mmCIF file of C-alpha atoms in Angstrom:
data_model
loop_
_atom_site.group_PDB
_atom_site.id
_atom_site.type_symbol
_atom_site.label_atom_id
_atom_site.label_comp_id
_atom_site.label_asym_id
_atom_site.label_seq_id
_atom_site.Cartn_x
_atom_site.Cartn_y
_atom_site.Cartn_z
ATOM 1 C CA MET A 1 92.799 74.294 107.962
ATOM 2 C CA SER A 2 92.196 77.838 109.512
ATOM 3 C CA ARG A 3 89.714 79.391 109.887
ATOM 4 C CA SER A 4 90.626 82.503 107.846
ATOM 5 C CA PHE A 5 91.642 79.973 104.899
ATOM 6 C CA VAL A 6 88.107 78.941 104.441
ATOM 7 C CA ALA A 7 87.180 82.008 104.952
ATOM 8 C CA SER A 8 88.653 83.257 101.750
ATOM 9 C CA LEU A 9 88.091 80.281 99.525
ATOM 10 C CA SER A 10 84.499 80.074 100.336
ATOM 11 C CA ALA A 11 84.349 83.872 99.241
ATOM 12 C CA MET A 12 87.286 83.416 96.606
ATOM 13 C CA LEU A 13 84.145 80.617 94.741
ATOM 14 C CA LEU A 14 81.439 82.535 95.756
ATOM 15 C CA LEU A 15 81.710 86.105 94.733
ATOM 16 C CA PRO A 16 83.013 85.932 91.136
ATOM 17 C CA ALA A 17 79.939 84.211 90.051
ATOM 18 C CA ALA A 18 77.710 86.530 92.313
ATOM 19 C CA ALA A 19 79.424 89.605 90.215
ATOM 20 C CA MET A 20 78.478 88.372 87.066
ATOM 21 C CA ALA A 21 75.245 88.868 87.763
ATOM 22 C CA GLY A 22 73.705 92.478 86.526
ATOM 23 C CA ASP A 23 75.001 95.431 84.904
ATOM 24 C CA LEU A 24 78.477 96.714 86.846
ATOM 25 C CA ARG A 25 77.691 99.218 88.335
ATOM 26 C CA ALA A 26 74.877 97.732 90.383
ATOM 27 C CA ASP A 27 77.243 95.292 90.926
ATOM 28 C CA ALA A 28 79.927 97.113 92.124
ATOM 29 C CA ASN A 29 77.912 98.966 94.552
ATOM 30 C CA ALA A 30 77.141 95.389 95.916
ATOM 31 C CA LEU A 31 80.241 95.086 96.848
ATOM 32 C CA PHE A 32 81.779 98.819 97.575
ATOM 33 C CA ALA A 33 80.644 102.013 98.585
ATOM 34 C CA PRO A 34 82.331 105.000 98.027
ATOM 35 C CA ILE A 35 84.115 107.262 100.885
ATOM 36 C CA THR A 36 82.445 109.814 102.417
ATOM 37 C CA SER A 37 83.020 111.852 105.555
ATOM 38 C CA ALA A 38 80.233 110.964 107.747
ATOM 39 C CA ALA A 39 81.241 107.686 107.188
ATOM 40 C CA ALA A 40 84.356 108.277 108.524
ATOM 41 C CA ALA A 41 83.307 110.289 111.793
ATOM 42 C CA LYS A 42 81.506 107.119 112.555
ATOM 43 C CA ALA A 43 83.667 105.099 111.904
ATOM 44 C CA VAL A 44 85.888 106.545 114.987
ATOM 45 C CA LYS A 45 84.323 104.940 118.574
ATOM 46 C CA SER A 46 85.036 106.775 121.804
ATOM 47 C CA ASN A 47 86.647 109.779 120.905
ATOM 48 C CA GLU A 48 84.646 112.832 120.409
ATOM 49 C CA ILE A 49 85.869 114.688 116.948
ATOM 50 C CA THR A 50 86.473 118.335 117.854
ATOM 51 C CA PRO A 51 88.112 120.997 115.609
ATOM 52 C CA ALA A 52 89.997 121.548 119.257
ATOM 53 C CA LYS A 53 91.138 117.855 118.391
ATOM 54 C CA ILE A 54 91.691 117.968 115.375
ATOM 55 C CA GLU A 55 94.269 121.290 115.353
ATOM 56 C CA LEU A 56 96.352 119.712 118.122
ATOM 57 C CA GLY A 57 96.509 116.624 116.597
ATOM 58 C CA LYS A 58 97.493 117.732 113.251
ATOM 59 C CA LYS A 59 100.178 119.708 115.865
ATOM 60 C CA LEU A 60 101.666 116.244 116.943
ATOM 61 C CA PHE A 61 101.329 115.033 113.849
ATOM 62 C CA PHE A 62 104.485 116.509 112.394
ATOM 63 C CA ASP A 63 106.363 117.108 115.213
ATOM 64 C CA PRO A 64 109.294 115.661 115.737
ATOM 65 C CA ARG A 65 109.985 116.304 119.092
ATOM 66 C CA MET A 66 107.431 114.034 120.038
ATOM 67 C CA SER A 67 110.856 111.062 119.400
ATOM 68 C CA SER A 68 113.365 111.058 121.410
ATOM 69 C CA SER A 69 115.815 112.285 118.516
ATOM 70 C CA GLN A 70 113.516 115.105 118.003
ATOM 71 C CA ILE A 71 114.551 114.721 114.580
ATOM 72 C CA ILE A 72 110.931 111.803 113.679
ATOM 73 C CA SER A 73 107.632 112.477 113.129
ATOM 74 C CA CYS A 74 104.514 110.642 112.696
ATOM 75 C CA ASN A 75 104.630 111.961 108.976
ATOM 76 C CA SER A 76 107.668 111.030 108.423
ATOM 77 C CA CYS A 77 106.859 107.293 107.687
ATOM 78 C CA HIS A 78 103.092 108.641 106.276
ATOM 79 C CA ASN A 79 104.442 110.944 104.262
ATOM 80 C CA LEU A 80 100.999 113.601 103.158
ATOM 81 C CA SER A 81 102.651 114.327 100.211
ATOM 82 C CA LEU A 82 103.438 110.320 98.950
ATOM 83 C CA GLY A 83 99.750 108.750 99.596
ATOM 84 C CA GLY A 84 100.774 108.571 103.055
ATOM 85 C CA VAL A 85 103.569 106.465 103.302
ATOM 86 C CA ASP A 86 107.461 107.057 102.892
ATOM 87 C CA ALA A 87 109.855 106.164 99.848
ATOM 88 C CA GLY A 88 111.696 103.268 100.607
ATOM 89 C CA SER A 89 110.621 99.651 100.918
ATOM 90 C CA THR A 90 110.596 99.688 104.939
ATOM 91 C CA SER A 91 110.795 102.410 106.936
ATOM 92 C CA ILE A 92 113.893 104.345 108.555
ATOM 93 C CA GLY A 93 113.426 104.900 112.534
ATOM 94 C CA HIS A 94 115.545 105.593 115.409
ATOM 95 C CA GLY A 95 119.424 105.341 114.391
ATOM 96 C CA TRP A 96 119.037 104.539 111.138
ATOM 97 C CA GLN A 97 117.037 101.271 111.848
ATOM 98 C CA LYS A 98 115.150 99.723 109.075
ATOM 99 C CA GLY A 99 112.053 99.076 110.269
ATOM 100 C CA PRO A 100 110.795 95.350 109.520
ATOM 101 C CA ARG A 101 107.727 96.313 107.595
ATOM 102 C CA ARG A 102 106.763 98.496 105.031
ATOM 103 C CA ALA A 103 104.482 101.650 106.549
ATOM 104 C CA PRO A 104 101.074 101.116 106.140
ATOM 105 C CA THR A 105 99.403 104.291 104.463
ATOM 106 C CA VAL A 106 97.989 106.725 106.441
ATOM 107 C CA LEU A 107 95.081 107.292 104.215
ATOM 108 C CA ASN A 108 91.787 106.354 104.484
ATOM 109 C CA ALA A 109 93.100 104.433 108.102
ATOM 110 C CA VAL A 110 89.521 105.386 109.544
ATOM 111 C CA PHE A 111 87.811 102.354 108.199
ATOM 112 C CA ASN A 112 90.047 99.610 108.632
ATOM 113 C CA VAL A 113 88.881 97.192 110.949
ATOM 114 C CA ALA A 114 92.673 97.359 112.774
ATOM 115 C CA GLN A 115 95.701 99.056 112.438
ATOM 116 C CA PHE A 116 99.143 97.399 111.589
ATOM 117 C CA TRP A 117 99.749 94.905 109.358
ATOM 118 C CA ASP A 118 99.171 92.072 111.962
ATOM 119 C CA GLY A 119 95.950 94.345 113.848
ATOM 120 C CA ARG A 120 97.047 95.071 116.669
ATOM 121 C CA ALA A 121 95.961 97.861 117.620
ATOM 122 C CA PRO A 122 92.135 98.067 117.570
ATOM 123 C CA ASP A 123 91.824 101.907 116.607
ATOM 124 C CA LEU A 124 93.569 105.085 115.688
ATOM 125 C CA LYS A 125 94.186 105.813 119.394
ATOM 126 C CA THR A 126 95.838 102.876 119.746
ATOM 127 C CA GLN A 127 98.499 103.307 117.123
ATOM 128 C CA ALA A 128 99.310 106.060 117.618
ATOM 129 C CA LYS A 129 101.443 105.014 121.014
ATOM 130 C CA GLY A 130 102.429 102.632 119.626
ATOM 131 C CA PRO A 131 105.076 103.454 117.475
ATOM 132 C CA VAL A 132 106.614 106.563 119.802
ATOM 133 C CA GLN A 133 107.136 103.849 121.807
ATOM 134 C CA ALA A 134 108.874 101.699 119.269
ATOM 135 C CA GLY A 135 112.934 101.366 119.862
ATOM 136 C CA VAL A 136 112.965 100.877 116.176
ATOM 137 C CA GLU A 137 110.781 103.762 115.559
ATOM 138 C CA MET A 138 110.645 107.373 117.029
ATOM 139 C CA ASN A 139 111.806 105.481 120.123
ATOM 140 C CA ASN A 140 110.062 107.286 123.262
ATOM 141 C CA THR A 141 108.579 106.882 126.617
ATOM 142 C CA PRO A 142 104.984 107.910 127.132
ATOM 143 C CA ALA A 143 106.462 109.962 129.864
ATOM 144 C CA ASN A 144 109.022 111.479 127.598
ATOM 145 C CA VAL A 145 106.385 112.938 125.249
ATOM 146 C CA GLU A 146 104.492 114.495 128.559
ATOM 147 C CA ALA A 147 107.659 115.969 130.006
ATOM 148 C CA THR A 148 108.016 117.875 126.517
ATOM 149 C CA LEU A 149 104.246 118.408 125.911
ATOM 150 C CA ASN A 150 104.059 119.766 129.285
ATOM 151 C CA SER A 151 107.249 121.977 129.469
ATOM 152 C CA ILE A 152 105.798 123.993 126.172
ATOM 153 C CA PRO A 153 103.001 126.718 126.988
ATOM 154 C CA ALA A 154 101.315 126.550 123.734
ATOM 155 C CA TYR A 155 100.529 122.802 124.192
ATOM 156 C CA VAL A 156 99.495 123.230 127.477
ATOM 157 C CA ALA A 157 96.705 125.212 126.583
ATOM 158 C CA GLU A 158 95.582 123.580 123.232
ATOM 159 C CA PHE A 159 95.275 120.555 125.359
ATOM 160 C CA LYS A 160 93.153 122.970 127.553
ATOM 161 C CA LYS A 161 90.892 123.858 125.172
ATOM 162 C CA ALA A 162 90.766 120.405 123.599
ATOM 163 C CA PHE A 163 89.976 118.311 126.494
ATOM 164 C CA PRO A 164 88.591 120.747 129.311
ATOM 165 C CA SER A 165 87.072 118.392 131.493
ATOM 166 C CA ASP A 166 90.855 116.912 132.627
ATOM 167 C CA ALA A 167 92.634 118.516 135.304
ATOM 168 C CA LYS A 168 95.719 117.571 133.731
ATOM 169 C CA PRO A 169 94.873 117.287 129.517
ATOM 170 C CA ALA A 170 98.920 117.536 127.953
ATOM 171 C CA ASN A 171 98.680 113.462 129.095
ATOM 172 C CA PHE A 172 99.478 110.241 126.444
ATOM 173 C CA ASP A 173 96.213 109.238 126.302
ATOM 174 C CA ASN A 174 95.180 112.847 125.121
ATOM 175 C CA PHE A 175 98.738 112.620 122.747
ATOM 176 C CA ALA A 176 96.857 109.706 120.932
ATOM 177 C CA LEU A 177 92.983 111.106 121.039
ATOM 178 C CA ALA A 178 94.192 113.672 119.030
ATOM 179 C CA ILE A 179 96.095 112.051 117.216
ATOM 180 C CA GLU A 180 93.036 110.224 116.335
ATOM 181 C CA ALA A 181 91.010 112.873 115.262
ATOM 182 C CA PHE A 182 93.125 114.744 112.917
ATOM 183 C CA GLU A 183 93.816 111.469 111.205
ATOM 184 C CA ALA A 184 89.965 110.622 110.871
ATOM 185 C CA THR A 185 90.047 114.059 108.744
ATOM 186 C CA LEU A 186 92.758 112.231 106.143
ATOM 187 C CA ILE A 187 90.275 111.164 103.925
ATOM 188 C CA THR A 188 90.509 110.187 99.944
ATOM 189 C CA PRO A 189 86.735 110.900 98.649
ATOM 190 C CA GLY A 190 86.119 111.950 94.747
ATOM 191 C CA SER A 191 88.254 109.312 92.848
ATOM 192 C CA ARG A 192 86.434 108.315 89.554
ATOM 193 C CA PHE A 193 85.796 104.836 90.833
ATOM 194 C CA ASP A 194 83.412 106.878 93.863
ATOM 195 C CA LYS A 195 81.981 109.184 90.768
ATOM 196 C CA PHE A 196 81.331 105.190 89.126
ATOM 197 C CA LEU A 197 79.152 104.013 91.800
ATOM 198 C CA ALA A 198 77.182 107.210 91.973
ATOM 199 C CA GLY A 199 75.696 107.324 88.672
ATOM 200 C CA ASP A 200 78.693 108.585 86.176
ATOM 201 C CA GLU A 201 78.912 106.369 83.815
ATOM 202 C CA ALA A 202 81.364 108.701 81.888
ATOM 203 C CA ALA A 203 83.682 108.116 85.260
ATOM 204 C CA LEU A 204 85.485 105.151 84.053
ATOM 205 C CA ASP A 205 86.975 104.047 80.648
ATOM 206 C CA ALA A 206 86.203 100.970 78.679
ATOM 207 C CA THR A 207 89.575 99.545 80.017
ATOM 208 C CA GLU A 208 88.897 100.412 83.788
ATOM 209 C CA LYS A 209 85.451 99.075 83.002
ATOM 210 C CA GLN A 210 87.363 95.792 82.629
ATOM 211 C CA GLY A 211 89.684 95.856 85.473
ATOM 212 C CA LEU A 212 86.338 96.138 87.836
ATOM 213 C CA ARG A 213 84.621 94.180 86.125
ATOM 214 C CA LEU A 214 88.140 91.366 86.338
ATOM 215 C CA PHE A 215 88.756 92.653 89.863
ATOM 216 C CA MET A 216 85.359 90.982 90.657
ATOM 217 C CA ASP A 217 84.939 88.171 88.302
ATOM 218 C CA LYS A 218 88.735 87.093 89.147
ATOM 219 C CA GLY A 219 87.929 86.961 93.260
ATOM 220 C CA CYS A 220 90.025 89.830 94.023
ATOM 221 C CA VAL A 221 87.537 91.597 96.274
ATOM 222 C CA SER A 222 86.949 88.227 97.821
ATOM 223 C CA CYS A 223 89.605 90.006 100.252
ATOM 224 C CA HIS A 224 89.744 93.730 99.004
ATOM 225 C CA GLY A 225 86.195 95.101 98.986
ATOM 226 C CA GLY A 226 84.200 97.485 100.749
ATOM 227 C CA VAL A 227 84.835 101.252 101.608
ATOM 228 C CA ASN A 228 87.873 100.461 101.220
ATOM 229 C CA VAL A 229 88.997 98.426 98.932
ATOM 230 C CA GLY A 230 90.183 96.101 101.388
ATOM 231 C CA GLY A 231 91.803 96.210 104.929
ATOM 232 C CA ALA A 232 88.382 94.896 106.482
ATOM 233 C CA GLY A 233 89.829 90.969 107.237
ATOM 234 C CA TYR A 234 92.257 89.474 107.726
ATOM 235 C CA PHE A 235 93.413 86.397 104.783
ATOM 236 C CA PRO A 236 96.632 84.430 104.861
ATOM 237 C CA PHE A 237 98.750 85.276 102.120
ATOM 238 C CA GLY A 238 100.047 82.233 99.155
ATOM 239 C CA VAL A 239 96.465 81.060 99.376
ATOM 240 C CA ALA A 240 97.394 78.984 96.075
ATOM 241 C CA GLN A 241 101.009 78.675 96.484
ATOM 242 C CA LYS A 242 103.235 80.240 99.115
ATOM 243 C CA PRO A 243 105.538 83.010 97.742
ATOM 244 C CA SER A 244 108.791 84.283 97.183
ATOM 245 C CA ALA A 245 111.114 84.657 100.286
ATOM 246 C CA ASP A 246 111.792 88.590 99.740
ATOM 247 C CA VAL A 247 108.031 89.324 99.885
ATOM 248 C CA LEU A 248 106.990 86.710 102.544
ATOM 249 C CA PRO A 249 110.005 86.385 104.637
ATOM 250 C CA ALA A 250 109.982 83.212 105.957
ATOM 251 C CA ALA A 251 110.219 84.899 109.767
ATOM 252 C CA ASP A 252 107.765 87.238 109.655
ATOM 253 C CA LYS A 253 105.026 85.177 110.842
ATOM 254 C CA GLY A 254 102.287 87.715 110.692
ATOM 255 C CA ARG A 255 98.978 88.038 112.724
ATOM 256 C CA ALA A 256 100.604 84.546 114.590
ATOM 257 C CA ALA A 257 102.707 87.083 116.718
ATOM 258 C CA VAL A 258 99.281 88.669 117.916
ATOM 259 C CA THR A 259 96.967 85.779 118.121
ATOM 260 C CA LYS A 260 99.372 83.058 119.337
ATOM 261 C CA SER A 261 98.011 81.010 116.786
ATOM 262 C CA ALA A 262 99.140 78.564 114.722
ATOM 263 C CA SER A 263 96.861 78.660 112.538
ATOM 264 C CA ASP A 264 96.765 82.466 112.223
ATOM 265 C CA ASP A 265 100.579 81.751 110.474
ATOM 266 C CA TYR A 266 101.598 84.247 107.925
ATOM 267 C CA VAL A 267 97.851 85.674 107.647
ATOM 268 C CA PHE A 268 97.807 89.078 107.632
ATOM 269 C CA ARG A 269 95.406 92.430 107.652
ATOM 270 C CA ALA A 270 94.658 93.077 103.820
ATOM 271 C CA SER A 271 95.923 96.018 102.512
ATOM 272 C CA PRO A 272 92.994 99.308 101.722
ATOM 273 C CA LEU A 273 93.509 99.632 97.896
ATOM 274 C CA ARG A 274 92.467 103.306 97.904
ATOM 275 C CA ASN A 275 95.434 105.788 96.092
ATOM 276 C CA VAL A 276 97.548 101.990 95.431
ATOM 277 C CA ALA A 277 98.242 104.085 92.521
ATOM 278 C CA LEU A 278 100.089 106.357 94.100
ATOM 279 C CA ARG A 279 102.532 104.657 97.248
ATOM 280 C CA ALA A 280 105.260 101.533 95.172
ATOM 281 C CA PRO A 281 106.415 99.557 96.928
ATOM 282 C CA TYR A 282 103.809 97.274 97.497
ATOM 283 C CA PHE A 283 103.034 94.372 100.124
ATOM 284 C CA HIS A 284 103.989 94.202 104.044
ATOM 285 C CA THR A 285 108.086 94.182 102.838
ATOM 286 C CA GLY A 286 108.151 96.671 100.359
ATOM 287 C CA SER A 287 109.433 94.311 97.874
ATOM 288 C CA VAL A 288 107.415 94.909 94.574
ATOM 289 C CA TRP A 289 107.961 98.083 92.422
ATOM 290 C CA THR A 290 105.507 98.004 90.425
ATOM 291 C CA LEU A 291 101.457 97.518 90.254
ATOM 292 C CA GLU A 292 101.636 95.327 86.830
ATOM 293 C CA GLU A 293 103.667 92.632 89.408
ATOM 294 C CA ALA A 294 101.724 93.059 92.325
ATOM 295 C CA VAL A 295 98.829 92.020 90.895
ATOM 296 C CA SER A 296 100.496 89.684 88.858
ATOM 297 C CA ILE A 297 101.712 87.935 92.088
ATOM 298 C CA MET A 298 98.200 87.991 94.000
ATOM 299 C CA ALA A 299 97.029 86.525 91.393
ATOM 300 C CA ALA A 300 98.842 83.722 91.221
ATOM 301 C CA ASP A 301 99.754 83.068 94.584
ATOM 302 C CA GLN A 302 96.239 84.249 96.177
ATOM 303 C CA LEU A 303 93.886 83.121 93.375
ATOM 304 C CA GLY A 304 95.506 80.476 91.250
ATOM 305 C CA VAL A 305 95.353 82.315 87.988
ATOM 306 C CA LYS A 306 97.924 83.405 85.468
ATOM 307 C CA LEU A 307 96.516 86.756 84.147
ATOM 308 C CA ALA A 308 96.750 87.821 80.238
ATOM 309 C CA GLY A 309 98.962 90.898 79.503
ATOM 310 C CA ASP A 310 95.588 92.415 78.658
ATOM 311 C CA GLU A 311 93.871 91.485 82.125
ATOM 312 C CA THR A 312 96.807 92.776 84.260
ATOM 313 C CA LYS A 313 96.767 96.225 82.501
ATOM 314 C CA ALA A 314 93.407 96.047 82.843
ATOM 315 C CA ILE A 315 93.506 95.492 86.556
ATOM 316 C CA VAL A 316 95.912 97.783 87.011
ATOM 317 C CA ALA A 317 93.643 101.050 85.003
ATOM 318 C CA PHE A 318 91.121 100.345 87.066
ATOM 319 C CA LEU A 319 93.292 100.293 90.335
ATOM 320 C CA GLY A 320 94.567 103.396 89.133
ATOM 321 C CA SER A 321 90.694 105.630 89.423
ATOM 322 C CA LEU A 322 90.527 104.611 92.916
ATOM 323 C CA THR A 323 93.178 107.936 93.708
ATOM 324 C CA GLY A 324 90.738 110.035 95.750
ATOM 325 C CA GLU A 325 91.439 114.082 95.849
ATOM 326 C CA GLN A 326 94.171 114.472 98.577
ATOM 327 C CA PRO A 327 93.617 115.728 101.912
ATOM 328 C CA ARG A 328 95.095 119.689 101.667
ATOM 329 C CA VAL A 329 96.974 120.027 104.708
ATOM 330 C CA ASP A 330 98.966 123.217 106.186
ATOM 331 C CA TYR A 331 101.725 122.306 107.028
ATOM 332 C CA PRO A 332 101.062 123.669 111.032
ATOM 333 C CA VAL A 333 103.820 126.198 112.490
ATOM 334 C CA LEU A 334 104.762 124.681 115.875
ATOM 335 C CA PRO A 335 104.977 126.210 119.204
ATOM 336 C CA GLY A 336 108.721 126.920 120.608
ATOM 337 C CA ARG A 337 110.848 124.527 123.223
ATOM 338 C CA THR A 338 111.398 126.305 126.959
ATOM 339 C CA ASN A 339 114.385 125.372 128.328
ATOM 340 C CA ASP A 340 112.694 122.888 130.364
ATOM 341 C CA THR A 341 112.072 120.852 127.039
ATOM 342 C CA PRO A 342 113.770 117.706 127.623
ATOM 343 C CA ARG A 343 116.200 117.636 124.896
ATOM 344 C CA PRO A 344 116.950 115.120 121.922
ATOM 345 C CA ALA A 345 118.454 111.946 122.753
ATOM 346 C CA GLN A 346 120.274 109.269 120.945
ATOM 347 C CA THR A 347 120.693 106.447 122.631
ATOM 348 C CA THR A 348 118.099 103.678 122.945
ATOM 349 C CA THR A 349 115.617 103.937 125.557
ATOM 350 C CA THR A 350 112.848 101.461 125.453
ATOM 351 C CA ALA A 351 111.976 97.705 124.555
ATOM 352 C CA THR A 352 109.837 98.136 122.261
ATOM 353 C CA ALA A 353 110.325 95.982 119.546
ATOM 354 C CA GLY A 354 107.101 97.344 117.440
ATOM 355 C CA GLY A 355 107.293 98.040 113.416
ATOM 356 C CA HIS A 356 104.590 98.001 110.878
#
């Protein structure tokens, strides 16, 4: 029996009992935390966040020339108009290849314990390098990214401003640091749930409060707690019973591919639930299109609980209160290419498998 299984099972047994004591808001404040800019800045390690880095990172996030085809940008899969994800089950990458997993949301990702469904990237700066090099995603190479950046004088100047102590600042490492700085600003404070945590009893209606109580008492919070209402730990998918093959394909063993440990078979990082109502479909397979079905599956397969119809409705209503103020990002005007800028390529150039 894996340590992650024991931890999740223990939490499921203990947290509901603890949540039943005291008033609703006090119980919630013991298990969750509001989103703040200060918390986001504190979550970034080994990367000083500056306005110059943020502005540069924003341009790089939207620039399709960071992909070898010069068609795909970070925003292609993490669309800031769609809750930080794309509209399909799994993302479409280079050469119309279909990725193996659903793109996780970039919104509030700075609060996650690690990035990707399997946690293989410890932070946003590491994560930023992955899709660029993945053959199924942006299909580029660090050398080609650097050649592109250094061929555009405006980018060279912006990198120099953002990284003034570097002799050749327009490099792949700094590319990732700038992306991280921008993504750390993509937070969604001010949700009705956060207002409730702060003392506004009227921020949630009676059904949403019932859903919050059920969310705690039934054990959902054992995996989905903290500031991001999830994203802070790894748990086996299918604790009570194995989900169907379309929800949990046998071939994708999750974190086991990272740790090389059989005890991590079908273990995934718990999905953060902030803004979850905005980003159907659900799960790493993107196979479930309604929150009602997703909640029912998690209750049955993770907790061994069959929810009544009004209980499912109440939990879904509570999840709707997690939608916060969406980032207001002006679409950037990107610097023009020069005769030295690499041309688009359509062939696969890397061997990196990738996948969210």
